[in-house]
Amino acid sequence: MSRRIQSDLIICRDCDTIYEYKHTKVRQPVHCTVCGHHLYEKKTRFIHRGFSFALTALILFIPANLFSLINLDKVGNNRNAVVFDGVIDFFRYGKVACGISLFLFCMIFPLIHSFTQAYVCFGLLYKVKLPGMVKALKIHQKVAYWTMIDVYILAFFVVLIKLGDIAHVKLMTGIFFVFAYLIASLAANYACDNVMLWRRLREFTYDE
Amino acid sequence: MSDDKTTFKRACDHGYLRCETCESVYKQDDCPDECDFCGSPIHQRKPENIARAWAFLIAAAVFVIPANIYPISIFEALGNKSPGTIMDSVIYFFDEGMYGIAIIIGTASILIPIAKLICLAYLIYTAQFGKRSRLRHRTILFRGVEKIGRWSMLDIFVVALLSSLVQLGSLAIIFPGAAATSFCMVVILTVFAAESFDARVMWDQGLKNEINGGKNAER
């Protein structure tokens, strides 16, 4: 359809330099010679790996939010916490903006991020034209910056150390799932280069 | 100054446009308003990038003040309230001898937001007035500012976890204080500022000045 797209060219995001798109070997990142921006990198079987890691992350995300992460035991008071408890507490004390951002950044966006990646990679992998693949990849790219599970894990360790000397803190099943989710989603991110994913999707959409 | 800086092909000089989202490249002559493939609008540069970046940056700078003055979390034990600002928690960890954690918290919640504001102000200022020095370094700085911004949310998440864990009735309660919302806004607004800034503008201005001031002014 669209012959207007110059698919043999690529333009650097930061300094507007034009490059010809060359078919490089795998694991040979192409950088902008002017400003050093990472342009694209072909990776081994990136659709396969992207799909499997994103699916793994998606599955792990369910127990990560159901099981409690941490248990605090002090003079008969027993408290468990899941990610969603933080949201509820922010709302209860009237910090709506914090509550919404915690809910979005640590629960909704990671879910969307993994789901859209799995969706697009599934379509590309099995050559199925799923509805709204372009839109899904667009959302995937937009949401990527705002998934903050890694920051959450760091916060978790800070809390662990802070409370460690005051009360008896016990790690629960949930945190291992959150950790596993983090590793799977990082692997999924690493497997797929966004530029390559867009190119593959464009080739797939226009000339079958 | 140097030849290689002016000989590379820039898309704006050769009449090419790029879709911000899907990296499709169009010729300027038959470029659609919206990308044929992904449907997002195509601009030569991000619209109103300098004005928007300044607006978000100033808004973020305003929120920095309440975020550091008011307590971010309030610890209530047996009816006594002891509010703690961000600085207090850093000092607490230093006093306890946990320097690693103190450095992590101090960096993530005090150093990064302030450094981000200063760096962005410097980048936008130099882009606006077409400074031509250190273009490459400024681009790298911009990329760093973009990447590091999200780690400032650390403090919000710490407060969330603490307040959902430490709820021991009248014995001890931790709950978020007034600074939490402002701090959240600082992080979000600085990210928006970085997002609306366009690194290509500083290359445009810088290279234009270089060409006009250099020997090949006739180009």
Short mmCIF file of N, CA and C in Angstrom, two decimals, chain A residues 56-167:
data_model
loop_
_atom_site.label_atom_id
_atom_site.label_comp_id
_atom_site.label_asym_id
_atom_site.label_seq_id
_atom_site.Cartn_x
_atom_site.Cartn_y
_atom_site.Cartn_z
N THR A 56 6.00 -15.24 29.70
CA THR A 56 6.43 -15.64 31.04
C THR A 56 6.14 -14.53 32.04
N ALA A 57 6.51 -13.31 31.65
CA ALA A 57 6.31 -12.17 32.55
C ALA A 57 4.83 -11.99 32.84
N LEU A 58 4.02 -12.16 31.80
CA LEU A 58 2.57 -11.99 31.96
C LEU A 58 2.00 -13.00 32.95
N ILE A 59 2.47 -14.25 32.84
CA ILE A 59 1.96 -15.28 33.74
C ILE A 59 2.44 -15.02 35.16
N LEU A 60 3.71 -14.62 35.29
CA LEU A 60 4.26 -14.37 36.63
C LEU A 60 3.62 -13.17 37.31
N PHE A 61 3.06 -12.29 36.52
CA PHE A 61 2.51 -11.06 37.09
C PHE A 61 1.28 -11.34 37.95
N ILE A 62 0.55 -12.41 37.64
CA ILE A 62 -0.67 -12.72 38.41
C ILE A 62 -0.33 -13.11 39.85
N PRO A 63 0.50 -14.13 40.08
CA PRO A 63 0.85 -14.44 41.48
C PRO A 63 1.58 -13.30 42.17
N ALA A 64 2.35 -12.51 41.40
CA ALA A 64 3.09 -11.40 42.02
C ALA A 64 2.15 -10.41 42.68
N ASN A 65 0.94 -10.30 42.17
CA ASN A 65 -0.01 -9.36 42.76
C ASN A 65 -0.99 -10.01 43.71
N LEU A 66 -1.04 -11.33 43.71
CA LEU A 66 -1.99 -12.00 44.60
C LEU A 66 -1.37 -12.34 45.94
N PHE A 67 -0.15 -12.88 45.92
CA PHE A 67 0.49 -13.29 47.17
C PHE A 67 1.10 -12.08 47.86
N SER A 68 1.14 -12.13 49.19
CA SER A 68 1.71 -10.99 49.90
C SER A 68 3.23 -11.02 49.79
N LEU A 69 3.82 -9.82 49.80
CA LEU A 69 5.24 -9.70 49.56
C LEU A 69 6.04 -9.85 50.84
N ILE A 70 5.50 -9.31 51.91
CA ILE A 70 6.29 -9.17 53.12
C ILE A 70 5.35 -9.28 54.31
N ASN A 71 5.89 -9.75 55.42
CA ASN A 71 5.08 -9.92 56.62
C ASN A 71 5.79 -9.26 57.78
N LEU A 72 5.04 -8.46 58.52
CA LEU A 72 5.64 -7.78 59.66
C LEU A 72 4.94 -8.24 60.92
N ASP A 73 5.73 -8.73 61.86
CA ASP A 73 5.14 -9.30 63.07
C ASP A 73 5.66 -8.53 64.28
N LYS A 74 4.78 -7.86 64.98
CA LYS A 74 5.22 -7.11 66.16
C LYS A 74 4.11 -7.14 67.19
N VAL A 75 4.44 -7.55 68.35
CA VAL A 75 3.53 -7.70 69.49
C VAL A 75 2.11 -8.11 69.07
N GLY A 76 2.04 -9.24 68.43
CA GLY A 76 0.73 -9.78 68.13
C GLY A 76 0.05 -9.21 66.91
N ASN A 77 0.56 -8.07 66.42
CA ASN A 77 0.00 -7.51 65.20
C ASN A 77 0.70 -8.12 64.01
N ASN A 78 -0.06 -8.67 63.12
CA ASN A 78 0.51 -9.34 61.97
C ASN A 78 0.04 -8.63 60.70
N ARG A 79 0.99 -8.08 59.95
CA ARG A 79 0.59 -7.35 58.75
C ARG A 79 1.22 -7.98 57.52
N ASN A 80 0.41 -8.24 56.52
CA ASN A 80 0.92 -8.64 55.22
C ASN A 80 0.72 -7.47 54.27
N ALA A 81 1.52 -7.44 53.22
CA ALA A 81 1.33 -6.36 52.25
C ALA A 81 1.47 -6.88 50.83
N VAL A 82 0.54 -6.49 49.98
CA VAL A 82 0.70 -6.68 48.54
C VAL A 82 0.87 -5.29 47.94
N VAL A 83 1.15 -5.25 46.63
CA VAL A 83 1.38 -3.95 45.98
C VAL A 83 0.14 -3.07 46.13
N PHE A 84 -1.02 -3.70 46.00
CA PHE A 84 -2.26 -2.93 45.99
C PHE A 84 -2.56 -2.27 47.34
N ASP A 85 -2.04 -2.83 48.44
CA ASP A 85 -2.25 -2.22 49.75
C ASP A 85 -1.72 -0.80 49.81
N GLY A 86 -0.58 -0.58 49.15
CA GLY A 86 -0.01 0.76 49.11
C GLY A 86 -0.98 1.75 48.47
N VAL A 87 -1.63 1.29 47.38
CA VAL A 87 -2.60 2.14 46.69
C VAL A 87 -3.74 2.50 47.63
N ILE A 88 -4.26 1.48 48.32
CA ILE A 88 -5.39 1.71 49.23
C ILE A 88 -5.00 2.70 50.32
N ASP A 89 -3.77 2.53 50.85
CA ASP A 89 -3.35 3.42 51.93
C ASP A 89 -3.19 4.86 51.47
N PHE A 90 -2.64 5.03 50.28
CA PHE A 90 -2.53 6.39 49.74
C PHE A 90 -3.91 7.02 49.61
N PHE A 91 -4.86 6.25 49.14
CA PHE A 91 -6.21 6.79 48.97
C PHE A 91 -6.84 7.11 50.33
N ARG A 92 -6.58 6.24 51.32
CA ARG A 92 -7.17 6.43 52.63
C ARG A 92 -6.67 7.70 53.29
N TYR A 93 -5.38 8.04 53.04
CA TYR A 93 -4.84 9.26 53.64
C TYR A 93 -4.94 10.46 52.70
N GLY A 94 -5.69 10.30 51.64
CA GLY A 94 -5.97 11.44 50.78
C GLY A 94 -4.89 11.81 49.80
N LYS A 95 -3.90 10.93 49.59
CA LYS A 95 -2.85 11.24 48.60
C LYS A 95 -3.22 10.57 47.28
N VAL A 96 -4.21 11.19 46.62
CA VAL A 96 -4.79 10.54 45.44
C VAL A 96 -3.77 10.43 44.31
N ALA A 97 -2.98 11.51 44.10
CA ALA A 97 -2.02 11.50 43.00
C ALA A 97 -1.00 10.36 43.17
N CYS A 98 -0.53 10.19 44.41
CA CYS A 98 0.44 9.12 44.67
C CYS A 98 -0.22 7.76 44.47
N GLY A 99 -1.46 7.64 44.95
CA GLY A 99 -2.17 6.38 44.82
C GLY A 99 -2.34 5.99 43.37
N ILE A 100 -2.76 6.97 42.56
CA ILE A 100 -2.97 6.68 41.14
C ILE A 100 -1.65 6.32 40.48
N SER A 101 -0.57 7.07 40.81
CA SER A 101 0.68 6.77 40.12
C SER A 101 1.22 5.41 40.54
N LEU A 102 1.09 5.07 41.81
CA LEU A 102 1.55 3.74 42.23
C LEU A 102 0.74 2.64 41.51
N PHE A 103 -0.56 2.86 41.44
CA PHE A 103 -1.43 1.87 40.78
C PHE A 103 -1.06 1.72 39.30
N LEU A 104 -0.83 2.86 38.64
CA LEU A 104 -0.50 2.79 37.22
C LEU A 104 0.90 2.22 37.00
N PHE A 105 1.90 2.77 37.72
CA PHE A 105 3.29 2.44 37.39
C PHE A 105 3.68 1.03 37.82
N CYS A 106 3.05 0.52 38.88
CA CYS A 106 3.47 -0.79 39.37
C CYS A 106 2.46 -1.89 39.11
N MET A 107 1.26 -1.57 38.67
CA MET A 107 0.30 -2.64 38.41
C MET A 107 -0.24 -2.63 36.98
N ILE A 108 -0.75 -1.49 36.54
CA ILE A 108 -1.41 -1.46 35.23
C ILE A 108 -0.40 -1.43 34.09
N PHE A 109 0.57 -0.52 34.17
CA PHE A 109 1.51 -0.37 33.06
C PHE A 109 2.38 -1.60 32.84
N PRO A 110 2.92 -2.22 33.89
CA PRO A 110 3.68 -3.46 33.64
C PRO A 110 2.84 -4.52 32.94
N LEU A 111 1.58 -4.61 33.36
CA LEU A 111 0.67 -5.58 32.75
C LEU A 111 0.48 -5.29 31.26
N ILE A 112 0.18 -4.02 30.96
CA ILE A 112 -0.02 -3.62 29.57
C ILE A 112 1.26 -3.83 28.77
N HIS A 113 2.39 -3.47 29.38
CA HIS A 113 3.68 -3.56 28.71
C HIS A 113 3.96 -4.99 28.26
N SER A 114 3.80 -5.93 29.18
CA SER A 114 4.06 -7.33 28.82
C SER A 114 3.00 -7.87 27.87
N PHE A 115 1.75 -7.49 28.12
CA PHE A 115 0.67 -8.03 27.28
C PHE A 115 0.83 -7.60 25.83
N THR A 116 1.08 -6.29 25.61
CA THR A 116 1.17 -5.81 24.23
C THR A 116 2.35 -6.45 23.50
N GLN A 117 3.46 -6.63 24.24
CA GLN A 117 4.62 -7.25 23.59
C GLN A 117 4.31 -8.69 23.20
N ALA A 118 3.68 -9.42 24.12
CA ALA A 118 3.33 -10.80 23.81
C ALA A 118 2.36 -10.86 22.63
N TYR A 119 1.43 -9.92 22.59
CA TYR A 119 0.41 -9.88 21.54
C TYR A 119 1.04 -9.68 20.16
N VAL A 120 1.89 -8.64 20.07
CA VAL A 120 2.52 -8.32 18.79
C VAL A 120 3.44 -9.45 18.36
N CYS A 121 4.25 -9.96 19.29
CA CYS A 121 5.19 -11.01 18.94
C CYS A 121 4.46 -12.29 18.55
N PHE A 122 3.34 -12.55 19.19
CA PHE A 122 2.54 -13.73 18.83
C PHE A 122 2.09 -13.63 17.38
N GLY A 123 1.54 -12.47 17.01
CA GLY A 123 1.08 -12.27 15.64
C GLY A 123 2.20 -12.43 14.63
N LEU A 124 3.38 -11.88 14.95
CA LEU A 124 4.50 -11.95 14.02
C LEU A 124 5.05 -13.36 13.93
N LEU A 125 5.03 -14.03 15.07
CA LEU A 125 5.63 -15.37 15.13
C LEU A 125 4.81 -16.39 14.34
N TYR A 126 3.49 -16.35 14.51
CA TYR A 126 2.65 -17.35 13.85
C TYR A 126 2.00 -16.80 12.59
N LYS A 127 2.47 -15.63 12.13
CA LYS A 127 1.97 -15.01 10.89
C LYS A 127 0.45 -14.87 10.90
N VAL A 128 -0.09 -14.42 12.02
CA VAL A 128 -1.52 -14.18 12.12
C VAL A 128 -1.72 -12.68 12.14
N LYS A 129 -2.66 -12.19 11.34
CA LYS A 129 -2.93 -10.75 11.38
C LYS A 129 -3.94 -10.47 12.47
N LEU A 130 -3.44 -10.16 13.65
CA LEU A 130 -4.33 -9.84 14.76
C LEU A 130 -4.80 -8.40 14.62
N PRO A 131 -6.02 -8.10 15.08
CA PRO A 131 -6.49 -6.72 14.98
C PRO A 131 -5.71 -5.81 15.94
N GLY A 132 -5.36 -4.62 15.46
CA GLY A 132 -4.75 -3.61 16.31
C GLY A 132 -3.34 -3.91 16.75
N MET A 133 -2.57 -4.59 15.89
CA MET A 133 -1.18 -4.86 16.27
C MET A 133 -0.35 -3.59 16.31
N VAL A 134 -0.62 -2.69 15.36
CA VAL A 134 0.13 -1.43 15.31
C VAL A 134 -0.14 -0.61 16.56
N LYS A 135 -1.41 -0.57 16.91
CA LYS A 135 -1.80 0.18 18.11
C LYS A 135 -1.16 -0.43 19.36
N ALA A 136 -1.13 -1.76 19.41
CA ALA A 136 -0.55 -2.44 20.57
C ALA A 136 0.93 -2.09 20.71
N LEU A 137 1.64 -2.08 19.58
CA LEU A 137 3.07 -1.77 19.65
C LEU A 137 3.29 -0.31 20.04
N LYS A 138 2.38 0.55 19.59
CA LYS A 138 2.46 1.95 19.95
C LYS A 138 2.31 2.12 21.48
N ILE A 139 1.30 1.43 22.02
CA ILE A 139 1.07 1.51 23.47
C ILE A 139 2.27 0.93 24.21
N HIS A 140 2.78 -0.19 23.69
CA HIS A 140 3.94 -0.84 24.31
C HIS A 140 5.10 0.14 24.45
N GLN A 141 5.33 0.90 23.38
CA GLN A 141 6.45 1.83 23.38
C GLN A 141 6.21 3.00 24.33
N LYS A 142 4.95 3.47 24.37
CA LYS A 142 4.62 4.62 25.22
C LYS A 142 4.74 4.27 26.70
N VAL A 143 4.31 3.05 27.03
CA VAL A 143 4.20 2.65 28.43
C VAL A 143 5.56 2.23 29.00
N ALA A 144 6.50 1.89 28.09
CA ALA A 144 7.77 1.30 28.54
C ALA A 144 8.47 2.13 29.60
N TYR A 145 8.46 3.45 29.43
CA TYR A 145 9.19 4.29 30.37
C TYR A 145 8.55 4.27 31.76
N TRP A 146 7.27 4.05 31.81
CA TRP A 146 6.54 4.22 33.06
C TRP A 146 6.32 2.92 33.83
N THR A 147 6.95 1.84 33.41
CA THR A 147 6.83 0.62 34.20
C THR A 147 7.96 0.62 35.22
N MET A 148 7.58 0.66 36.49
CA MET A 148 8.60 0.91 37.50
C MET A 148 8.73 -0.21 38.51
N ILE A 149 8.59 -1.45 38.05
CA ILE A 149 8.75 -2.57 38.96
C ILE A 149 10.17 -2.62 39.53
N ASP A 150 11.15 -2.26 38.71
CA ASP A 150 12.54 -2.28 39.19
C ASP A 150 12.76 -1.28 40.32
N VAL A 151 12.14 -0.10 40.19
CA VAL A 151 12.24 0.89 41.26
C VAL A 151 11.54 0.37 42.51
N TYR A 152 10.41 -0.30 42.29
CA TYR A 152 9.65 -0.86 43.41
C TYR A 152 10.48 -1.87 44.19
N ILE A 153 11.21 -2.70 43.47
CA ILE A 153 12.05 -3.71 44.13
C ILE A 153 13.11 -3.04 44.99
N LEU A 154 13.71 -1.96 44.45
CA LEU A 154 14.72 -1.24 45.23
C LEU A 154 14.08 -0.65 46.49
N ALA A 155 12.88 -0.09 46.33
CA ALA A 155 12.16 0.45 47.49
C ALA A 155 11.89 -0.64 48.51
N PHE A 156 11.59 -1.81 48.00
CA PHE A 156 11.32 -2.96 48.87
C PHE A 156 12.53 -3.27 49.74
N PHE A 157 13.72 -3.25 49.14
CA PHE A 157 14.92 -3.54 49.91
C PHE A 157 15.20 -2.45 50.93
N VAL A 158 14.94 -1.22 50.55
CA VAL A 158 15.13 -0.11 51.50
C VAL A 158 14.25 -0.32 52.72
N VAL A 159 12.98 -0.69 52.47
CA VAL A 159 12.03 -0.91 53.57
C VAL A 159 12.47 -2.07 54.43
N LEU A 160 12.98 -3.11 53.76
CA LEU A 160 13.43 -4.30 54.47
C LEU A 160 14.52 -3.94 55.46
N ILE A 161 15.45 -3.11 55.03
CA ILE A 161 16.56 -2.74 55.91
C ILE A 161 16.08 -1.78 56.99
N LYS A 162 15.16 -0.89 56.61
CA LYS A 162 14.67 0.10 57.58
C LYS A 162 13.90 -0.56 58.71
N LEU A 163 13.08 -1.56 58.38
CA LEU A 163 12.26 -2.19 59.40
C LEU A 163 12.98 -3.35 60.08
N GLY A 164 14.05 -3.81 59.45
CA GLY A 164 14.72 -5.01 59.94
C GLY A 164 15.10 -4.97 61.41
N ASP A 165 15.55 -3.80 61.88
CA ASP A 165 15.99 -3.74 63.28
C ASP A 165 14.87 -3.37 64.24
N ILE A 166 13.73 -2.93 63.71
CA ILE A 166 12.61 -2.57 64.60
C ILE A 166 11.73 -3.79 64.88
N ALA A 167 11.42 -4.53 63.84
CA ALA A 167 10.47 -5.61 64.00
C ALA A 167 10.94 -6.84 63.24
#
